Coordinates of C-alpha atoms and ligand atoms in Angstrom, one line a residue:
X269 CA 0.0 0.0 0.0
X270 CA 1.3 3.3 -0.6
X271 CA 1.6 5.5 2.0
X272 CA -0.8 8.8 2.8
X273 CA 0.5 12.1 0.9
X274 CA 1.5 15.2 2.5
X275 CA 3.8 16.9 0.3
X276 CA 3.4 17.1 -3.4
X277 CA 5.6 18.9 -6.3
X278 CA 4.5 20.7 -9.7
X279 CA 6.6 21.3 -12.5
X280 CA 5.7 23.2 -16.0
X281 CA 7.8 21.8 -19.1
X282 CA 7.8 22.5 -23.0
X283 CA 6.6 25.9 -24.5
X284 CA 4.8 27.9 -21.8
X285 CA 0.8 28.6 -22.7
X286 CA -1.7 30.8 -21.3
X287 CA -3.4 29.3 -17.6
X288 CA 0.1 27.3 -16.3
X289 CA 0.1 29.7 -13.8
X290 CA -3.7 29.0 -12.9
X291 CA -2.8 25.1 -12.8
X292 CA -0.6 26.0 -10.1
X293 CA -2.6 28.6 -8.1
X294 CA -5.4 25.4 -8.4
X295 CA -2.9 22.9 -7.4
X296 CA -1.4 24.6 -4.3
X297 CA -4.8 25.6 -3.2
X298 CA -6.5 22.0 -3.5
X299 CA -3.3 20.9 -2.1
X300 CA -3.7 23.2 1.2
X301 CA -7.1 22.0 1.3
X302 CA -6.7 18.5 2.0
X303 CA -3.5 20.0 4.3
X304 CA -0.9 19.1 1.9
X305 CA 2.2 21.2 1.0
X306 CA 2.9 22.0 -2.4
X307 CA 6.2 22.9 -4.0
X308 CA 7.4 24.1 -7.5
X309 CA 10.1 22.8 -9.4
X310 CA 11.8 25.6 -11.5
X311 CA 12.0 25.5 -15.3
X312 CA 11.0 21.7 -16.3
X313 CA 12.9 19.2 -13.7
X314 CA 16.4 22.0 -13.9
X315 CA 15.5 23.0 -10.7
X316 CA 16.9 19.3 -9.2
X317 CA 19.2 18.3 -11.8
X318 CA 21.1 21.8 -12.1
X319 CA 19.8 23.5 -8.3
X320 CA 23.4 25.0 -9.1
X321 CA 21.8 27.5 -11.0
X322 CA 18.8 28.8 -8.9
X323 CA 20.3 31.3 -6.3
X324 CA 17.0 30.9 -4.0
X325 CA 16.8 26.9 -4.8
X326 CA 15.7 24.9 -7.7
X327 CA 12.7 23.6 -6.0
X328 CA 10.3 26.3 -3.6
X329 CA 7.8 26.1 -1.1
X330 CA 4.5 27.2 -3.0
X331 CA 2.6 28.6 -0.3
X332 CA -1.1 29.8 -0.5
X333 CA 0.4 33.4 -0.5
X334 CA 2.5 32.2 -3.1
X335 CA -0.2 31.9 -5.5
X336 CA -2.1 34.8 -5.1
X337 CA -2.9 36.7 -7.9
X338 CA -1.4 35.1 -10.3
X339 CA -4.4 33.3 -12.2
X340 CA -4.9 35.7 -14.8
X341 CA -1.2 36.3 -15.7
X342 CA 0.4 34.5 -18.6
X343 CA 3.8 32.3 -18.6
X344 CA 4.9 30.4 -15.3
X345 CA 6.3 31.6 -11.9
X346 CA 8.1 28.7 -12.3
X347 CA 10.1 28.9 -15.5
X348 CA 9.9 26.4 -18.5
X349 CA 12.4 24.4 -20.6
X350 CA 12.0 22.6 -24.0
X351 CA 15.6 21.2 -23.3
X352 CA 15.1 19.2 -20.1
X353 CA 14.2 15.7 -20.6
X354 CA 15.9 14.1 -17.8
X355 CA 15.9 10.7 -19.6
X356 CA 18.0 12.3 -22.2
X357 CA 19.4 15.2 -20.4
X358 CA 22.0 17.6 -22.4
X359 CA 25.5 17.0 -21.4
X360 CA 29.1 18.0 -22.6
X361 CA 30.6 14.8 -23.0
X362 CA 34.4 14.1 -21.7
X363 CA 35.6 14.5 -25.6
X364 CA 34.0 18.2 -25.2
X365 CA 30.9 17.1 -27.6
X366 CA 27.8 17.9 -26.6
X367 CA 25.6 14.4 -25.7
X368 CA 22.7 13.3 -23.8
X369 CA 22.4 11.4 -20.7
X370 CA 19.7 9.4 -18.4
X371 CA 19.5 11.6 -15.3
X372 CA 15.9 9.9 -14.1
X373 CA 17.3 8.0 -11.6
X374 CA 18.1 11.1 -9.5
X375 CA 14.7 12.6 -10.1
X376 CA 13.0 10.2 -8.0
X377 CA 16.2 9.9 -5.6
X378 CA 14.9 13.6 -4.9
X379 CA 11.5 13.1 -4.6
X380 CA 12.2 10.1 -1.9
X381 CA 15.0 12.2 -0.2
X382 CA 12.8 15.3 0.2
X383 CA 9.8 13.7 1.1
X384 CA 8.0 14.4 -1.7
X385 CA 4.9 12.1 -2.0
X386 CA 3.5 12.9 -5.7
X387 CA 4.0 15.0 -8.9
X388 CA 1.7 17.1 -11.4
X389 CA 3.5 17.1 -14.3
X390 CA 1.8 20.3 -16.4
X391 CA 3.0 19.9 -20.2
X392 CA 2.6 19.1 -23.8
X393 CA 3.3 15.2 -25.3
X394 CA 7.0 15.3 -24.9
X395 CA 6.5 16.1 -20.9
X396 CA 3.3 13.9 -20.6
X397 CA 5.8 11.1 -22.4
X398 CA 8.2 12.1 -19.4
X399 CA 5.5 12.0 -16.9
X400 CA 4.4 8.4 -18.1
X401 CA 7.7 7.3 -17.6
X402 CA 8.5 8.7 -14.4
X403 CA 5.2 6.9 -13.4
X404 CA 6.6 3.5 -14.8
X405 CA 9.8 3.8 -12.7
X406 CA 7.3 4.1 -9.8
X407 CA 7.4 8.1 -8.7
X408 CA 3.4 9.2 -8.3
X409 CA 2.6 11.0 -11.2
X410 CA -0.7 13.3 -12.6
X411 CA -0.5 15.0 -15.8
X412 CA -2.3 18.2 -17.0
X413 CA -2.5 18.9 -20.8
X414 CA -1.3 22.0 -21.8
X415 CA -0.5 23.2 -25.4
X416 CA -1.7 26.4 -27.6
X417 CA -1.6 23.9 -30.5
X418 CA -4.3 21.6 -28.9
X419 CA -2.7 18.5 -30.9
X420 CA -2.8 15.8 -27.5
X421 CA -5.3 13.2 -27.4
X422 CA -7.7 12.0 -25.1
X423 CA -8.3 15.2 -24.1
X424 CA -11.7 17.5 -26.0
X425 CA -9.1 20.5 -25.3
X426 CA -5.9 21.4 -23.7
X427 CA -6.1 24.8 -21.8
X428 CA -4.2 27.7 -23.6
X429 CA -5.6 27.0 -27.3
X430 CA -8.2 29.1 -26.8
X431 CA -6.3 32.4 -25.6
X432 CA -4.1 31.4 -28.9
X433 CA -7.1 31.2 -31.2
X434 CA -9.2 34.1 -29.9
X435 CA -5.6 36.3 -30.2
X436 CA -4.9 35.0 -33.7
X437 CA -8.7 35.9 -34.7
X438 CA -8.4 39.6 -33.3
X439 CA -5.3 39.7 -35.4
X440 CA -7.5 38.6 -38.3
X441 CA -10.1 41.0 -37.4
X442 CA -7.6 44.3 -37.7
X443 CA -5.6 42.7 -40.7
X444 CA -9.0 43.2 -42.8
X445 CA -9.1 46.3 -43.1
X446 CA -5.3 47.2 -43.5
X447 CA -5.7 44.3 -46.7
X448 CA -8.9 46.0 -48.2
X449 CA -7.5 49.8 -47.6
X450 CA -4.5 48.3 -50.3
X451 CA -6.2 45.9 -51.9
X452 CA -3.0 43.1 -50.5
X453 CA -3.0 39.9 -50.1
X454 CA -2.0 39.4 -46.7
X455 CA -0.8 35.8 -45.3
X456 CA -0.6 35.1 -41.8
X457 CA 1.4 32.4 -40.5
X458 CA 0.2 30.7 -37.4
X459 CA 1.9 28.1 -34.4
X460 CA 0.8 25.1 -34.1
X461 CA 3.3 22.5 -35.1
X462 CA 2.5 19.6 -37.2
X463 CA -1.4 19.9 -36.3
X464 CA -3.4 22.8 -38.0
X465 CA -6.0 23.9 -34.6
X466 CA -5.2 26.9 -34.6
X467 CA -5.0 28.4 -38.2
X468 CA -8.1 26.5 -38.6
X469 CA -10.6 27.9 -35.6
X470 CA -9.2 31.2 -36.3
X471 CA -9.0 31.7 -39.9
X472 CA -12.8 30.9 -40.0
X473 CA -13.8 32.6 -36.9
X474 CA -11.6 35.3 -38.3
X475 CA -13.1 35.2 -42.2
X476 CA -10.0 34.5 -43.9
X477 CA -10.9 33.3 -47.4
X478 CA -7.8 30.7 -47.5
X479 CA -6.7 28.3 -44.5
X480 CA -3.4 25.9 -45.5
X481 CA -3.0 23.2 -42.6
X482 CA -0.2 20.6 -42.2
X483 CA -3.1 18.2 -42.6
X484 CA -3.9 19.2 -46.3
X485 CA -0.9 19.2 -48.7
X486 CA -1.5 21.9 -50.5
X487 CA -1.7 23.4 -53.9
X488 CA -2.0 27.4 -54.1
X489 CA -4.0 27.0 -57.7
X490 CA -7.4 27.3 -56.1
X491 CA -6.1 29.4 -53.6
X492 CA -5.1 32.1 -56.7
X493 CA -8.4 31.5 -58.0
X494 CA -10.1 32.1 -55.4
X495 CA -7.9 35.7 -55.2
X496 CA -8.6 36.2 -58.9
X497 CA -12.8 35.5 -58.5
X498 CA -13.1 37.8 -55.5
X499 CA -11.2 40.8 -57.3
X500 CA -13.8 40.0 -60.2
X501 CA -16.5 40.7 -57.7
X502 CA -15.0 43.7 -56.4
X503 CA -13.8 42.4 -53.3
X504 CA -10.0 43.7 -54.1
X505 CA -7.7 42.0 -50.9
X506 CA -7.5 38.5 -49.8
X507 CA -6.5 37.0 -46.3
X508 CA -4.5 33.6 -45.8
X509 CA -4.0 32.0 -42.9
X510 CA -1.0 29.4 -43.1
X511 CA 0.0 26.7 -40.4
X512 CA 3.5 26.9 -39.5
X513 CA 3.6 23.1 -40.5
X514 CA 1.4 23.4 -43.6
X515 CA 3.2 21.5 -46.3
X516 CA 2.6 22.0 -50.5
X517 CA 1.5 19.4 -52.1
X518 CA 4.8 19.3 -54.2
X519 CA 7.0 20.5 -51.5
X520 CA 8.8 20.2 -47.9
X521 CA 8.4 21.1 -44.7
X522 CA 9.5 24.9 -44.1
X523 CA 12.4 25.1 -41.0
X524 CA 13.5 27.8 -39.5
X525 CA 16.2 25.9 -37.2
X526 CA 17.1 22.0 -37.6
X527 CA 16.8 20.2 -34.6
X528 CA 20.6 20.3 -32.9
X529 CA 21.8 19.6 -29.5
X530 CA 18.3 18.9 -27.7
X531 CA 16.4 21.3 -29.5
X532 CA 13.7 19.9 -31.9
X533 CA 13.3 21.2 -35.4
X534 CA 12.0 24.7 -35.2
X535 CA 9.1 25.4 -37.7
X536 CA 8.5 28.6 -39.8
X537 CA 9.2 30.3 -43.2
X538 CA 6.2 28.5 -44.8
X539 CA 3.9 32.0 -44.5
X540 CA 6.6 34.1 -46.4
X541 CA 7.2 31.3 -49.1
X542 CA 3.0 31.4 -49.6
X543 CA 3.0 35.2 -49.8
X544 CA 6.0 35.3 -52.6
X545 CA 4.6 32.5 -54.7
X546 CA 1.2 34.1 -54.6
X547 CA 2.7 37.9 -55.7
X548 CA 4.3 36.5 -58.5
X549 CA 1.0 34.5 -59.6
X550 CA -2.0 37.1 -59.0
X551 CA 0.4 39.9 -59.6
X552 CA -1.1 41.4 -56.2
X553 CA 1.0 42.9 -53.6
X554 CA 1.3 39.9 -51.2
X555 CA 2.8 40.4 -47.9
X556 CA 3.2 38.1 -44.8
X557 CA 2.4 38.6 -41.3
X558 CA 3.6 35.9 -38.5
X559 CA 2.0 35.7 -35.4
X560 CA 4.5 33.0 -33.7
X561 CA 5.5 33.9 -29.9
X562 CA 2.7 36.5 -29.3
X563 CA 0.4 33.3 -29.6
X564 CA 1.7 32.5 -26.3
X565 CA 2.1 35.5 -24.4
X566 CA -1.0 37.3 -22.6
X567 CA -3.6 36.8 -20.0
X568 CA -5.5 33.2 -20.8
X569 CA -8.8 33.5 -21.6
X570 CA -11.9 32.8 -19.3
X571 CA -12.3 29.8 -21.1
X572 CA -9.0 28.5 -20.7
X573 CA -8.7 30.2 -17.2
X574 CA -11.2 28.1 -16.1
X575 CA -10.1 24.8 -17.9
X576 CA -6.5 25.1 -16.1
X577 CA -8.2 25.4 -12.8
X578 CA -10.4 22.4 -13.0
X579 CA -7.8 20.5 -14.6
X580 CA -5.3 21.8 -11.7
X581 CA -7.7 21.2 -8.8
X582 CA -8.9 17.3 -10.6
X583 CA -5.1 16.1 -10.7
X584 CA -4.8 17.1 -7.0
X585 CA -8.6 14.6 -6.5
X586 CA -6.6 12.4 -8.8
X587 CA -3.8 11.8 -6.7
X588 CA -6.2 11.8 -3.3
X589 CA -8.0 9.0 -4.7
X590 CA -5.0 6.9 -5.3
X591 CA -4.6 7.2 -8.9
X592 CA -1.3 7.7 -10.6
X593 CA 0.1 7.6 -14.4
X594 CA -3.3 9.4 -15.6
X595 CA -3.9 12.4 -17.3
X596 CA -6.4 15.1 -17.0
X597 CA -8.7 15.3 -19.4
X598 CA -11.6 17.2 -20.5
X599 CA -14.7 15.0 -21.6
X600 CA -17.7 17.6 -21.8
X601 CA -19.4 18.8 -19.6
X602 CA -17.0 17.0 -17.4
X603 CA -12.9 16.0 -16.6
X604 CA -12.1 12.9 -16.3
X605 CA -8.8 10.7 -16.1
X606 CA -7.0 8.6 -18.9
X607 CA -3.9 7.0 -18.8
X608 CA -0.9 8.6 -19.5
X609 CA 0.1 5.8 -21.5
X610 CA -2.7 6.4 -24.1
X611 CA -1.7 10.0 -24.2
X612 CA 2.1 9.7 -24.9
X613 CA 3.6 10.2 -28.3
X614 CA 0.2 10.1 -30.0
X615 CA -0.5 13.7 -32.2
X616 CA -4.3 14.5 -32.6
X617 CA -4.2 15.9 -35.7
X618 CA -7.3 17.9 -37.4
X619 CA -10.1 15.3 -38.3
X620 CA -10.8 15.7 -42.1
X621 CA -14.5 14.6 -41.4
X622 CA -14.8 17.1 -38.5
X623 CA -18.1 19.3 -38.7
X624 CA -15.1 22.3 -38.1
X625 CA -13.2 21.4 -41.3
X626 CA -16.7 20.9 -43.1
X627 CA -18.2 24.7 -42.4
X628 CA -14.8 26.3 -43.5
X629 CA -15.7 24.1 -47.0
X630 CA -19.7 25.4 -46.8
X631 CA -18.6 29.2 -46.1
X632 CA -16.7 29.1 -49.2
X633 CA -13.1 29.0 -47.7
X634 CA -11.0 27.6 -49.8
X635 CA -8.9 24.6 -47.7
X636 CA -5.4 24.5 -51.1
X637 CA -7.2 20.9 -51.8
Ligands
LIG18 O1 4.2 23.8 -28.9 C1 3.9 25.1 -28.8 C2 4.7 25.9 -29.8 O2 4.5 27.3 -29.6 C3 4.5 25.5 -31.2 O3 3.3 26.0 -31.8 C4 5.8 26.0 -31.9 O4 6.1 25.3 -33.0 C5 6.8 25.8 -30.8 O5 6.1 25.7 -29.6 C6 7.9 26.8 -30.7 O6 8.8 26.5 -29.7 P1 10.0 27.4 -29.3 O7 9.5 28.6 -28.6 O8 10.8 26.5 -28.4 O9 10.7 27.7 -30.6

């Protein structure tokens, strides 16, 4: 039987997204409800594996004062890494090459040393994938889904898509008129890695007239047609929204940075390739706007506000009733819990038959296909 917990940690891994810091604020609070103590692990799992580098400690008492005020604010009081993955942690190597090297063990060396009784691991797939296998090597683990790109399964949503889609859509909204005063195509490039959730929910709740996703190669044919039909009707400027991993049909993936030395591949260059090829075909002035980090930045949204703290609050119930190696997930109306397992390594990409996917085809968007 495992033993009663008292003291539980929370970390926040991979890029950071609107509502981590209302997770925590939830977390801490349910936590100091059921007279537990919660403490924060800075920037991914740094905070024990380099504590070196934290001059008031890699790992902090999160007290309820702690986490006052902080639901509304964007980012995480404790600090994020995409470069952290202490199964393959980034070393320098004794020939002075940069390596990688399993650093788990001492992860849950910490936990047992300190006390520490459980974990909400807060995070996209690759710290969910790290949060299942921490689990299988026996530490008590809860995850919460967090991602602006919405691209994890199991879940209906992860929290922080929506701040990203209603700012992408305001962005929309202003570029219209700046397109129609010069009669411009404008192409705006969205986040979202290799899943297309955000350039799709905006571009239609924004009325662009062209949305490119990484899960429709793409032609731009139709999309010049469709340029060249609504100047015949008048309607001079054009808008495109263009998913940082949208892909032509005859073409590759656009990169702004290989993946080197921990770091994945960095997308992005796809929205100003679009804009060039479609200036040299409708002879139109074509210019490119990319949204990229402001996606992530700003206060979350109600919506997502509230998702973080019901997801944040659930993983504490989770852990009280025993469970561990689950995730939280949003099942409307309710959460529930699915196994990390399930969740790991698995991209939910946009569903072609989705009703979504089907009213961008009915309002006469035109999808590149
Ligand atoms: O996963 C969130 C995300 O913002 C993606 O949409 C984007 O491709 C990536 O992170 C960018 O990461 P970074 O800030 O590390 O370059």
């Amino acid at each position: 039987m495992t033993h009663p917990i008292r003291r539980i940690a929370i970390c926040t891994g991979g890029g950071d997204a609107p509502g981590l810091n209302a997770v925590i604020r939830a977390v801490v609070l349910t936590a100091a409800n059921r007279g537990w103590e919660g403490y924060g692990i800075r920037d991914g799992f740094n905070g024990i594996l380099c504590p070196e580098r934290y001059l008031e400690g890699g790992v902090f008492r999160l007290t309820e004062e702690r986490v006052r005020g902080i639901g509304h604010l964007g980012g995480t009081i404790l600090g994020t890494t995409s470069r952290g993955n202490p199964f393959h942690f980034p070393t320098r190597l004794a020939d002075g090459s940069s390596g990688e090297v399993d650093r788990s063990d001492e992860i849950l060396e910490y936990f047992a040393r300190h006390e520490l009784d459980a974990l909400v691991s807060v995070g996209g797939d690759g710290s969910l994938t790290i949060a299942d296998a921490l689990h299988k090597k026996g530490l008590r683990v809860v995850g919460v889904p967090k991602t602006i790109d919405n691209d994890l399964d199991k879940t209906v949503t992860t929290f922080g898509f929506d701040t990203a889609v209603s700012f992408a859509t305001e962005c929309l909204d202003r570029l219209h008129s700046t397109a129609e005063s010069h009669q411009r195509v404008l192409v705006v490039e969205v986040m979202g890695r290799y899943a297309g959730w955000i350039a799709l929910h905006s571009g239609i709740a924004g009325n662009a007239h062209s949305i490119l996703l990484p899960e429709i190669p793409f032609d731009l044919e139709p999309v010049v047609r469709q340029i060249r039909q609504r100047d015949e009707q008048g309607r001079m400027y054009s808008l495109v929204v263009v998913a940082e991993g949208a892909i032509p049909r005859h073409g590759h993936l656009e990169l702004a940075a290989a993946a080197q030395g921990g770091h994945e591949q960095r997308l992005g260059g796809i929205g100003e390739h679009v804009a060039k090829q479609l200036q040299e075909r409708t002879g139109k002035e074509a210019r490119v706007v990319v949204l990229g980090h402001l996606l992530r930045g700003g206060s979350p949204t109600s919506f997502d506000r509230l998702a973080a703290l019901r997801f944040g609050a659930a993983a504490v119930r989770a852990l009280d009733q025993g469970l561990s190696g689950v995730m939280v997930a949003l099942a409307f109306p309710n959460v529930n819990y699915v196994a990390l397992a399930d969740v790991a390594g698995r991209m939910k990409a946009v569903p072609m038959d989705s009703d979504t996917v089907q009213t961008a085809r009915d309002l006469g968007i035109c999808l590149g296909d």
